[in-house]
Tab-separated table of C-alpha atoms in Angstrom:
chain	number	residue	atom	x	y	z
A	517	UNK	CA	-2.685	-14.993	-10.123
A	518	UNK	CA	0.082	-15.299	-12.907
A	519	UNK	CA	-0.643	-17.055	-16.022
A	520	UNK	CA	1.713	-20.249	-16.036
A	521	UNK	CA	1.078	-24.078	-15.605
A	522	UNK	CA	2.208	-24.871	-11.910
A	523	UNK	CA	5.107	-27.324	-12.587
A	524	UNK	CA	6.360	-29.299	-8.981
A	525	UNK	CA	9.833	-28.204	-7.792
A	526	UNK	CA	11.818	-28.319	-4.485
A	527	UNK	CA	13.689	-26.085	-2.378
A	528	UNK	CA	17.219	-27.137	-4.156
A	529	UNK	CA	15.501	-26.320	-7.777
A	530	UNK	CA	15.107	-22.803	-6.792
A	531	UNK	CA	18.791	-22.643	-5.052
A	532	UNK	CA	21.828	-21.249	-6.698
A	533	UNK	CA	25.822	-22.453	-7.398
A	534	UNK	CA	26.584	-18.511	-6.248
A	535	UNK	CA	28.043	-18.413	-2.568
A	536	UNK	CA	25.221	-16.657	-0.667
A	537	UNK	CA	27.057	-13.577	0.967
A	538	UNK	CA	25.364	-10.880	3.079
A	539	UNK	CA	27.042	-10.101	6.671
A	540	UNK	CA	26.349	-13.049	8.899
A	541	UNK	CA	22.865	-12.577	10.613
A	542	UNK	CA	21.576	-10.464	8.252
A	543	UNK	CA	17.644	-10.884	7.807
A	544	UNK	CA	18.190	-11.002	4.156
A	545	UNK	CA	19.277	-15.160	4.651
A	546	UNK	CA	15.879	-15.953	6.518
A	547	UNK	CA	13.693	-13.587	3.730
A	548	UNK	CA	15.880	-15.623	0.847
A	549	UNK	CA	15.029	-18.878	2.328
A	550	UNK	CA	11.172	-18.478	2.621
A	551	UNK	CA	11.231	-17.057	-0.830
A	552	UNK	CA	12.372	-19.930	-1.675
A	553	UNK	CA	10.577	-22.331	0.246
A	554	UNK	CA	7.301	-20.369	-1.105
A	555	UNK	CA	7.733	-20.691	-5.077
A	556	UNK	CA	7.641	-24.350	-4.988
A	557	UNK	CA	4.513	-23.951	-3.141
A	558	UNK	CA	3.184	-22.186	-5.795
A	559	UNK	CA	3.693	-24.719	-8.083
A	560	UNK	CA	6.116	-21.475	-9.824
A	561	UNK	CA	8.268	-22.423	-12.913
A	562	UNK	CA	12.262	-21.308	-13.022
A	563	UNK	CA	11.891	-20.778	-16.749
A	564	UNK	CA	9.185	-18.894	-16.499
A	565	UNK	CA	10.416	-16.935	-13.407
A	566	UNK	CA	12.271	-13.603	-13.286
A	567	UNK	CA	13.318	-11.729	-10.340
A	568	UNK	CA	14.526	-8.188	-10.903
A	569	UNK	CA	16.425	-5.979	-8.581
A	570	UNK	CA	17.839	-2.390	-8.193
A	571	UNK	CA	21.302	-1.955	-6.105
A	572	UNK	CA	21.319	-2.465	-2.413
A	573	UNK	CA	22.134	-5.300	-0.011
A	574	UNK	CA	18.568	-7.068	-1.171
A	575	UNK	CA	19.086	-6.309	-4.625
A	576	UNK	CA	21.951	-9.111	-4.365
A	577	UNK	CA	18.727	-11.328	-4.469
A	578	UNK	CA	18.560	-12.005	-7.691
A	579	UNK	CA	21.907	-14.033	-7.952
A	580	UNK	CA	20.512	-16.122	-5.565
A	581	UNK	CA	17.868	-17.410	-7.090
A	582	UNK	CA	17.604	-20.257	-9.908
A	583	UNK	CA	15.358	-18.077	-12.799
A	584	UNK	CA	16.001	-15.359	-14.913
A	585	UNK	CA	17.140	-12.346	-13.521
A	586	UNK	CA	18.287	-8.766	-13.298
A	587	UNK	CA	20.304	-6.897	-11.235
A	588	UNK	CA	19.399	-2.878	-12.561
A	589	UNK	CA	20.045	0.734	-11.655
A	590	UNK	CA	19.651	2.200	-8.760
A	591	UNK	CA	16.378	2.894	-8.182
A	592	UNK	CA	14.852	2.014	-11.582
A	593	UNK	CA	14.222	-1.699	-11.051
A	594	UNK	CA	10.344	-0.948	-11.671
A	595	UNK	CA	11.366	0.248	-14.908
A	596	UNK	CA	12.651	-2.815	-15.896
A	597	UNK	CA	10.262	-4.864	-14.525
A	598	UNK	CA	7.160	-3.423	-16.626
A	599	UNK	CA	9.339	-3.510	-19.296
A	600	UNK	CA	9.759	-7.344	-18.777
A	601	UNK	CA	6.154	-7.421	-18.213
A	602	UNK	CA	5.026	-5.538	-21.133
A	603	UNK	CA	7.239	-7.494	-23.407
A	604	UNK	CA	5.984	-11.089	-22.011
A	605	UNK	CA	3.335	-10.650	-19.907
A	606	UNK	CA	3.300	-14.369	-19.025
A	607	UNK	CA	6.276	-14.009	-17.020
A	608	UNK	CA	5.924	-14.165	-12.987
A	609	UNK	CA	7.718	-11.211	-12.305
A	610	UNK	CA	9.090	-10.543	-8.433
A	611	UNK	CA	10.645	-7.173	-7.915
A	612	UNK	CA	12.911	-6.788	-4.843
A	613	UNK	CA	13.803	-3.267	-3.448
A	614	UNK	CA	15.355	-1.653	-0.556
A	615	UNK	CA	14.228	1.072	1.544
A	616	UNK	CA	16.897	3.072	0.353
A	617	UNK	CA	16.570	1.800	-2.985
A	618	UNK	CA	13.067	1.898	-3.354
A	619	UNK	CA	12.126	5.132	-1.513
A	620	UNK	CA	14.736	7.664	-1.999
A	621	UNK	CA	16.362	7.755	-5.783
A	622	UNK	CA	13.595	5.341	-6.846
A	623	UNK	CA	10.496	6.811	-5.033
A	624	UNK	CA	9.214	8.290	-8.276
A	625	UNK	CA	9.499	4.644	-10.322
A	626	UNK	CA	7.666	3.041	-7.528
A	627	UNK	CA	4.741	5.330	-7.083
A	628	UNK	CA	4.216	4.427	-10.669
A	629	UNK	CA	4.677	0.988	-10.965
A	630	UNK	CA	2.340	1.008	-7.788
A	631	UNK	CA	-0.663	3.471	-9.252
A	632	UNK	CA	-0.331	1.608	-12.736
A	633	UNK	CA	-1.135	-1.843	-11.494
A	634	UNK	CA	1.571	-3.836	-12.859
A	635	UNK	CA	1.115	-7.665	-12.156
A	636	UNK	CA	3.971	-8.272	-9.968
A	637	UNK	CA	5.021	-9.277	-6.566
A	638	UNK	CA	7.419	-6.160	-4.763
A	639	UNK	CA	9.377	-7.290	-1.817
A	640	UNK	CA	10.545	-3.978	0.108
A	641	UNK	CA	12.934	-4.801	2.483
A	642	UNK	CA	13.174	-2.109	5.409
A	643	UNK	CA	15.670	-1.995	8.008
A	644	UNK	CA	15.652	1.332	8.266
A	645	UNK	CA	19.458	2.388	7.373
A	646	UNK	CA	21.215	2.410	4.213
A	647	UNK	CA	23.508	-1.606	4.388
A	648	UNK	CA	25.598	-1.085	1.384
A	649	UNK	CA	26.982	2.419	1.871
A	650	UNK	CA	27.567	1.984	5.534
A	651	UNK	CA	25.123	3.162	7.722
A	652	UNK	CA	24.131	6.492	6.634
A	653	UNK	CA	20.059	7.070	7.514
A	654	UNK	CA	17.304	5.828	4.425
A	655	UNK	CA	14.444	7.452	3.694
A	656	UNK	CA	12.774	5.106	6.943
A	657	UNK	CA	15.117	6.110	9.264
A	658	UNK	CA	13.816	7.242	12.544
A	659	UNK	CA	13.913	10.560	14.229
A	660	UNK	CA	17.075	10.581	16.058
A	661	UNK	CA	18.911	7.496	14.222
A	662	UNK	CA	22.236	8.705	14.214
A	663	UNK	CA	24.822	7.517	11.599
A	664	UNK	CA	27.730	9.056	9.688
A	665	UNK	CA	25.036	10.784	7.742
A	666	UNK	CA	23.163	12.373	10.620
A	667	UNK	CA	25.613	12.218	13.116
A	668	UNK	CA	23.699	14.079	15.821
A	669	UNK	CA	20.288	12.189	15.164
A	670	UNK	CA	17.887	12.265	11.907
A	671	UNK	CA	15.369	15.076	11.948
A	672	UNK	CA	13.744	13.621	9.108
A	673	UNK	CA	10.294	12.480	9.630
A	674	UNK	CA	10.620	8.640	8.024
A	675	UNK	CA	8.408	7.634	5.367
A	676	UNK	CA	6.390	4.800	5.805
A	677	UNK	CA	6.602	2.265	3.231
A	678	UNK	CA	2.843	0.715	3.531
A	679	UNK	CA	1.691	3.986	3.539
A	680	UNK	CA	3.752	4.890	0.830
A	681	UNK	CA	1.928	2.281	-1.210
A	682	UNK	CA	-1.458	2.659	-0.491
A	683	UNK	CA	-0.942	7.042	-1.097
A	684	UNK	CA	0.429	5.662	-4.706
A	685	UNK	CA	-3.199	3.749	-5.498
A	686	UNK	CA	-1.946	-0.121	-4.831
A	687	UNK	CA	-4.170	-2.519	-4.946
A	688	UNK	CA	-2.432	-4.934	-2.437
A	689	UNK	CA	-0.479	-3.887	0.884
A	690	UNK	CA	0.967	-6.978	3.100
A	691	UNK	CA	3.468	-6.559	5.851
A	692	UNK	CA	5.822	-9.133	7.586
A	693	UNK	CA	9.369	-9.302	8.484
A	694	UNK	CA	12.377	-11.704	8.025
A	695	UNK	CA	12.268	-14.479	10.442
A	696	UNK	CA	8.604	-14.920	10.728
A	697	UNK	CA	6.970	-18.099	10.458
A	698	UNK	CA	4.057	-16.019	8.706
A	699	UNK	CA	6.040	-14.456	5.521
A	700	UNK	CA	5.517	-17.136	3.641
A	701	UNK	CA	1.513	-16.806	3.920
A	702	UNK	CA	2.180	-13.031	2.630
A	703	UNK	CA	3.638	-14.032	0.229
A	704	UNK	CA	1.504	-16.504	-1.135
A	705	UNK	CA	-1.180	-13.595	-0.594
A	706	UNK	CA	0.564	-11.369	-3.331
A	707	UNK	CA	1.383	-13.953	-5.578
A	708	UNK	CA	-2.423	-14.844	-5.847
A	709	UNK	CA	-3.341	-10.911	-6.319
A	710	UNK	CA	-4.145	-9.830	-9.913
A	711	UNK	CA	-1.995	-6.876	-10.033
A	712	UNK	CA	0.833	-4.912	-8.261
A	713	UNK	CA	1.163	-6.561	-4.720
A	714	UNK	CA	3.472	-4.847	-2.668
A	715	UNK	CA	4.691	-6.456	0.361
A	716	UNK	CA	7.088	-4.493	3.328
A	717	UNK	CA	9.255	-6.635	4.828
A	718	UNK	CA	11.155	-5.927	8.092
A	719	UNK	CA	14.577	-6.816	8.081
A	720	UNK	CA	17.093	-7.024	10.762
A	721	UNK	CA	20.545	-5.137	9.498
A	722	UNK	CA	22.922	-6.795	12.016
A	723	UNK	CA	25.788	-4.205	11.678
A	724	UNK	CA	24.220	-1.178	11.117
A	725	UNK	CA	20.763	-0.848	12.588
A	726	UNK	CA	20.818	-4.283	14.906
A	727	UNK	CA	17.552	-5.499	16.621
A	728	UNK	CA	16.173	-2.245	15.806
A	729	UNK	CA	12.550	-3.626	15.668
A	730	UNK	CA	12.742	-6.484	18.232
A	731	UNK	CA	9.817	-5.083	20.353
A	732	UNK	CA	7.570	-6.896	17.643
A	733	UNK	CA	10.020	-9.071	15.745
A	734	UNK	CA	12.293	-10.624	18.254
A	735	UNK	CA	12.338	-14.472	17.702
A	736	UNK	CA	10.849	-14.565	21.362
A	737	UNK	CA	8.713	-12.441	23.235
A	738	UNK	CA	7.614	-9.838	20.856
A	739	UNK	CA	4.257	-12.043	20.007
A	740	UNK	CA	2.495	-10.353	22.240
A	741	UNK	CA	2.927	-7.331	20.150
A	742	UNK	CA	1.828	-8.412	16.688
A	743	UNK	CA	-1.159	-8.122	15.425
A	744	UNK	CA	-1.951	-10.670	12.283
A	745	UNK	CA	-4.570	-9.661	9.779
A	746	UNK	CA	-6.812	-12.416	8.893
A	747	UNK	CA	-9.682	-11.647	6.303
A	748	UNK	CA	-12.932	-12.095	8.005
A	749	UNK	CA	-11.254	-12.421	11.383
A	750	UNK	CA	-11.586	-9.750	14.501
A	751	UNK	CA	-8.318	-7.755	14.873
A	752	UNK	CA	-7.030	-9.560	18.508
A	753	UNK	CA	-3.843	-9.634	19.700
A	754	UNK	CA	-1.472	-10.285	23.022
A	755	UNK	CA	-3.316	-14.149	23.189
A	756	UNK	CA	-6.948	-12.367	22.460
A	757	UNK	CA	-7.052	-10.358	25.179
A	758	UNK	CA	-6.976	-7.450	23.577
A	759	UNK	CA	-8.345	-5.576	20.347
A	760	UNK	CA	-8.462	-3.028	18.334
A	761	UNK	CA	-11.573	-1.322	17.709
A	762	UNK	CA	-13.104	2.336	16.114
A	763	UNK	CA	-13.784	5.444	18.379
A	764	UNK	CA	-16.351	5.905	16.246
A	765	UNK	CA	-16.681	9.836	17.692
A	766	UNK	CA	-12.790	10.733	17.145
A	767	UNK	CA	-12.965	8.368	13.412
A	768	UNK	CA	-9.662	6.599	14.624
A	769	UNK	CA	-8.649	3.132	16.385
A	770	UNK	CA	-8.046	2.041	19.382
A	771	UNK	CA	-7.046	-0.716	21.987
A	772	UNK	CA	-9.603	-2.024	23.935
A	773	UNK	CA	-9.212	-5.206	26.545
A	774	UNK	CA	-11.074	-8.343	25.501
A	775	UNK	CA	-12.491	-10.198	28.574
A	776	UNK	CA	-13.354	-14.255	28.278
A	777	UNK	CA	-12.728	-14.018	24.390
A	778	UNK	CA	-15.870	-11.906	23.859
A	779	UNK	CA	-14.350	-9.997	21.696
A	780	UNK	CA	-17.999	-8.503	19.618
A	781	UNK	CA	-18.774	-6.677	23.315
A	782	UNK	CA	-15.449	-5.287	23.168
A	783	UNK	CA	-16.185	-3.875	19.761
A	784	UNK	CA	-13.260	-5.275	18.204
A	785	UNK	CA	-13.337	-4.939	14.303
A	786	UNK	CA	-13.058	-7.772	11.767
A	787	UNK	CA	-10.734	-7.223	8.960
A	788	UNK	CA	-12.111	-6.151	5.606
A	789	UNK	CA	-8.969	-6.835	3.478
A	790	UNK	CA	-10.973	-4.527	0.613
A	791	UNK	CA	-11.533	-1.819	3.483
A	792	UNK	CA	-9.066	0.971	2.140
A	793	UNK	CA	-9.839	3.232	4.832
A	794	UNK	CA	-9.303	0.958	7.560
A	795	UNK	CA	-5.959	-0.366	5.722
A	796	UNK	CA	-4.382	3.506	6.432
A	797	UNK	CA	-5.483	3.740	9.848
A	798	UNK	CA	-3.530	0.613	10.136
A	799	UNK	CA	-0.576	1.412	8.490
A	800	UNK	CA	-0.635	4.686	10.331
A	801	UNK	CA	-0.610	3.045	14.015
A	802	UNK	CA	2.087	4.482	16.008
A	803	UNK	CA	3.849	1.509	17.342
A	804	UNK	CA	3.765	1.363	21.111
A	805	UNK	CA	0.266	2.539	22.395
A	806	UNK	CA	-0.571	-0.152	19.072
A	807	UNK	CA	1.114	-3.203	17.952
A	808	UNK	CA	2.324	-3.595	14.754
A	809	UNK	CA	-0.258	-4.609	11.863
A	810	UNK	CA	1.446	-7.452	9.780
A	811	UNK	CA	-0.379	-9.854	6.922
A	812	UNK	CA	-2.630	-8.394	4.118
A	813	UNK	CA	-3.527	-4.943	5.146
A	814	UNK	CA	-5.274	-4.644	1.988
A	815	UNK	CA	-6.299	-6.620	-1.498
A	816	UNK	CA	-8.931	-5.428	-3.884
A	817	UNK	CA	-7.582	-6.008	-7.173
A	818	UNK	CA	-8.719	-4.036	-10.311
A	819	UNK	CA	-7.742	-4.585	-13.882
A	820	UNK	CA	-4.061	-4.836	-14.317
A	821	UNK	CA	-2.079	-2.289	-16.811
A	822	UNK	CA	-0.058	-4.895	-18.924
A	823	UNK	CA	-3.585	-6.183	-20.238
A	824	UNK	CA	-4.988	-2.781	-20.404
A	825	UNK	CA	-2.114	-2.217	-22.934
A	826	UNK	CA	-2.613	-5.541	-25.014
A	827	UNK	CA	-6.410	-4.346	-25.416
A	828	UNK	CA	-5.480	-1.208	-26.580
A	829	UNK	CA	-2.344	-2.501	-29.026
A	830	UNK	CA	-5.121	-5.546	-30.201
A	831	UNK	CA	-7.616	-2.600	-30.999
A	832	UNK	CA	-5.698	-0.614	-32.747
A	833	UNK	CA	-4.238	-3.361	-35.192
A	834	UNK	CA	-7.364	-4.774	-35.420
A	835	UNK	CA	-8.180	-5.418	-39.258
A	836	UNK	CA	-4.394	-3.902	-40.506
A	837	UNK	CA	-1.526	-5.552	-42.154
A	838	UNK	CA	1.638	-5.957	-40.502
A	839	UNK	CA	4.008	-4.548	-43.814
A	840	UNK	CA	6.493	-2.648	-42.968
A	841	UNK	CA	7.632	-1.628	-46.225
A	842	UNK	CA	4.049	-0.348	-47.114
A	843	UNK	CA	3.967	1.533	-44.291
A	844	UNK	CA	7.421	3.460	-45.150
A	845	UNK	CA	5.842	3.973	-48.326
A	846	UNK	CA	2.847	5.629	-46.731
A	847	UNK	CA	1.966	9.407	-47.311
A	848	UNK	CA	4.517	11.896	-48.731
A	849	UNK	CA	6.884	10.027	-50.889
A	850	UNK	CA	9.315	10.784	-53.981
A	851	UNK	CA	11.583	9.098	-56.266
A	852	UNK	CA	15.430	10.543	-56.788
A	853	UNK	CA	15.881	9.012	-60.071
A	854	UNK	CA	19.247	9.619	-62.719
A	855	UNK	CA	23.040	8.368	-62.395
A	856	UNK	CA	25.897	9.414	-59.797
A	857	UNK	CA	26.726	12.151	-62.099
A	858	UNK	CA	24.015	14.093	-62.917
A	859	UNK	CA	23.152	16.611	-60.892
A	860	UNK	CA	20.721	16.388	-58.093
């Protein structure tokens, strides 16, 4: 949880004078709106707010939101954010990051922001192509995605954000995408999680990439195909009539069928949000034979580096003066005295 009073706000508190321009239908409107709809939930403060951003089609999010905020380099918005974080810890801090953005010339930023523990919230929108440039393949582009960068199909093997994450030590992995009624619960997820909470988001890019995951994300009929992590609650999806469960013989999951909701007989697992292993065989399910894991995957927080730092500063000023010009007069020293004409 961030350190701040919770203040009461509404939706228009939190809303901007800036026209709100992304192509029509992107996903980016419905992700901007239960952002939105979620901080005054959270009882969050715009003063004491900052949202920071790198360059992308979602790092237009900051001018769309009543707080502080930054629109960065490409790439380097996690720079900026422990920097903001550093310098006033009591800040709520929300990073927001592209797959492109995030994964390709800022890869290296994230893994650290991720493996330091950072108290923030980091939004990774993923729809799998790079918006902004025009359709070339990200980083998350499937095999085969063809584009004006890979114009007879992407042999790259895609990386996979949540996996991403949880290879660079974070503490908190969430999934959803755009239009779900469920982001906002993510979200609220992260924002309670002591540390780096990093949270992949799904996002429809209308021109370039269009309905590209509506087996599980289509407004109707994909249901069926979702499966949302509870904590405490046995992994069942497609109404409860199915599961998935451990071959404990092969160490891996599987789908079993749930008959009459008995779902323990079935051997269907119950989610252990502080179960790292589990987490990557979830984030590792190939779509398809599995449905897609969405909610907290994972959240065992540890200490968070921003307060590891203000320990170490506190201990090592502990008992000293703050004097500047002592200190300059510290060690080896000398005195040039005579006038301007006498030689030196």
């Amino acid at each position: 949880m961030n350190d701040m009073t919770p203040i009461t706000t509404t939706l228009k508190d939190w809303e901007t004078d800036q026209e709100v321009r992304w192509c029509p239908g992107c996903g980016d409107y419905a992700i901007l709106k239960a952002v939105q709809r979620t901080l005054p939930q959270l009882g969050a403060d715009p003063a004491k707010t900052v949202f920071v951003s790198g360059i992308g089609c979602s790092s237009r999010f900051p001018y769309y939101i009543e707080s502080y905020g930054f629109h960065t380099i490409h790439g380097r918005a996690p720079a900026f954010a422990t920097g903001i974080k550093l310098a006033s810890p009591e800040l709520d801090v929300w990073l927001v990051t592209g797959d492109g953005d995030g994964l390709s010339i800022g890869g290296n930023h994230l893994m650290h922001v991720l493996r330091r523990n950072v108290n923030m919230q980091i939004m990774l929108f993923n729809n799998e192509i790079y918006g902004l440039t025009k359709g070339q393949a990200s980083p998350t582009s499937r095999e085969g995605t063809r584009s004006p960068s890979t114009p007879y199909g992407s042999v790259d093997h895609p990386a996979r954000p949540a996996a991403f994450a949880l290879g660079s030590g974070a503490r908190f992995v969430g999934r959803g995408f755009d239009v779900s009624k469920n982001l906002p619960d993510v979200l609220k997820a992260a924002h309670a999680h002591q540390g780096a909470a990093f949270v992949e988001i799904f996002q429809n890019c209308i021109v370039y990439n269009k309905d590209v995951f509506d087996a599980f994300a289509a407004p109707k009929g994909a249901e069926d195909r979702q499966l949302w992590l509870q904590d405490g609650e046995p992994m069942l999806f497609a109404g409860g009539t199915q599961g998935i469960a451990l071959d404990r013989e092969a160490l891996r999951l599987k789908v079993v069928d749930v008959a009459d909701g008995d779902w323990q007989s079935a051997g269907v697992i119950v989610h252990d949000v502080k179960n790292r292993s589990v987490a990557h065989m979830l984030v590792e399910m190939p779509f398809g034979p599995f449905p897609m894991a969405l909610g907290v995957l994972y959240d065992d927080p540890r200490p968070t580096f921003e307060a590891a730092v203000a320990e170490e500063r506190a201990k090592a000023s502990a008992g000293k003066e703050a004097n500047l010009a002592k200190l300059l007069a510290t060690g080896q020293t000398w005195t040039v005295s005579g006038t301007a004409q006498d030689p030196i």
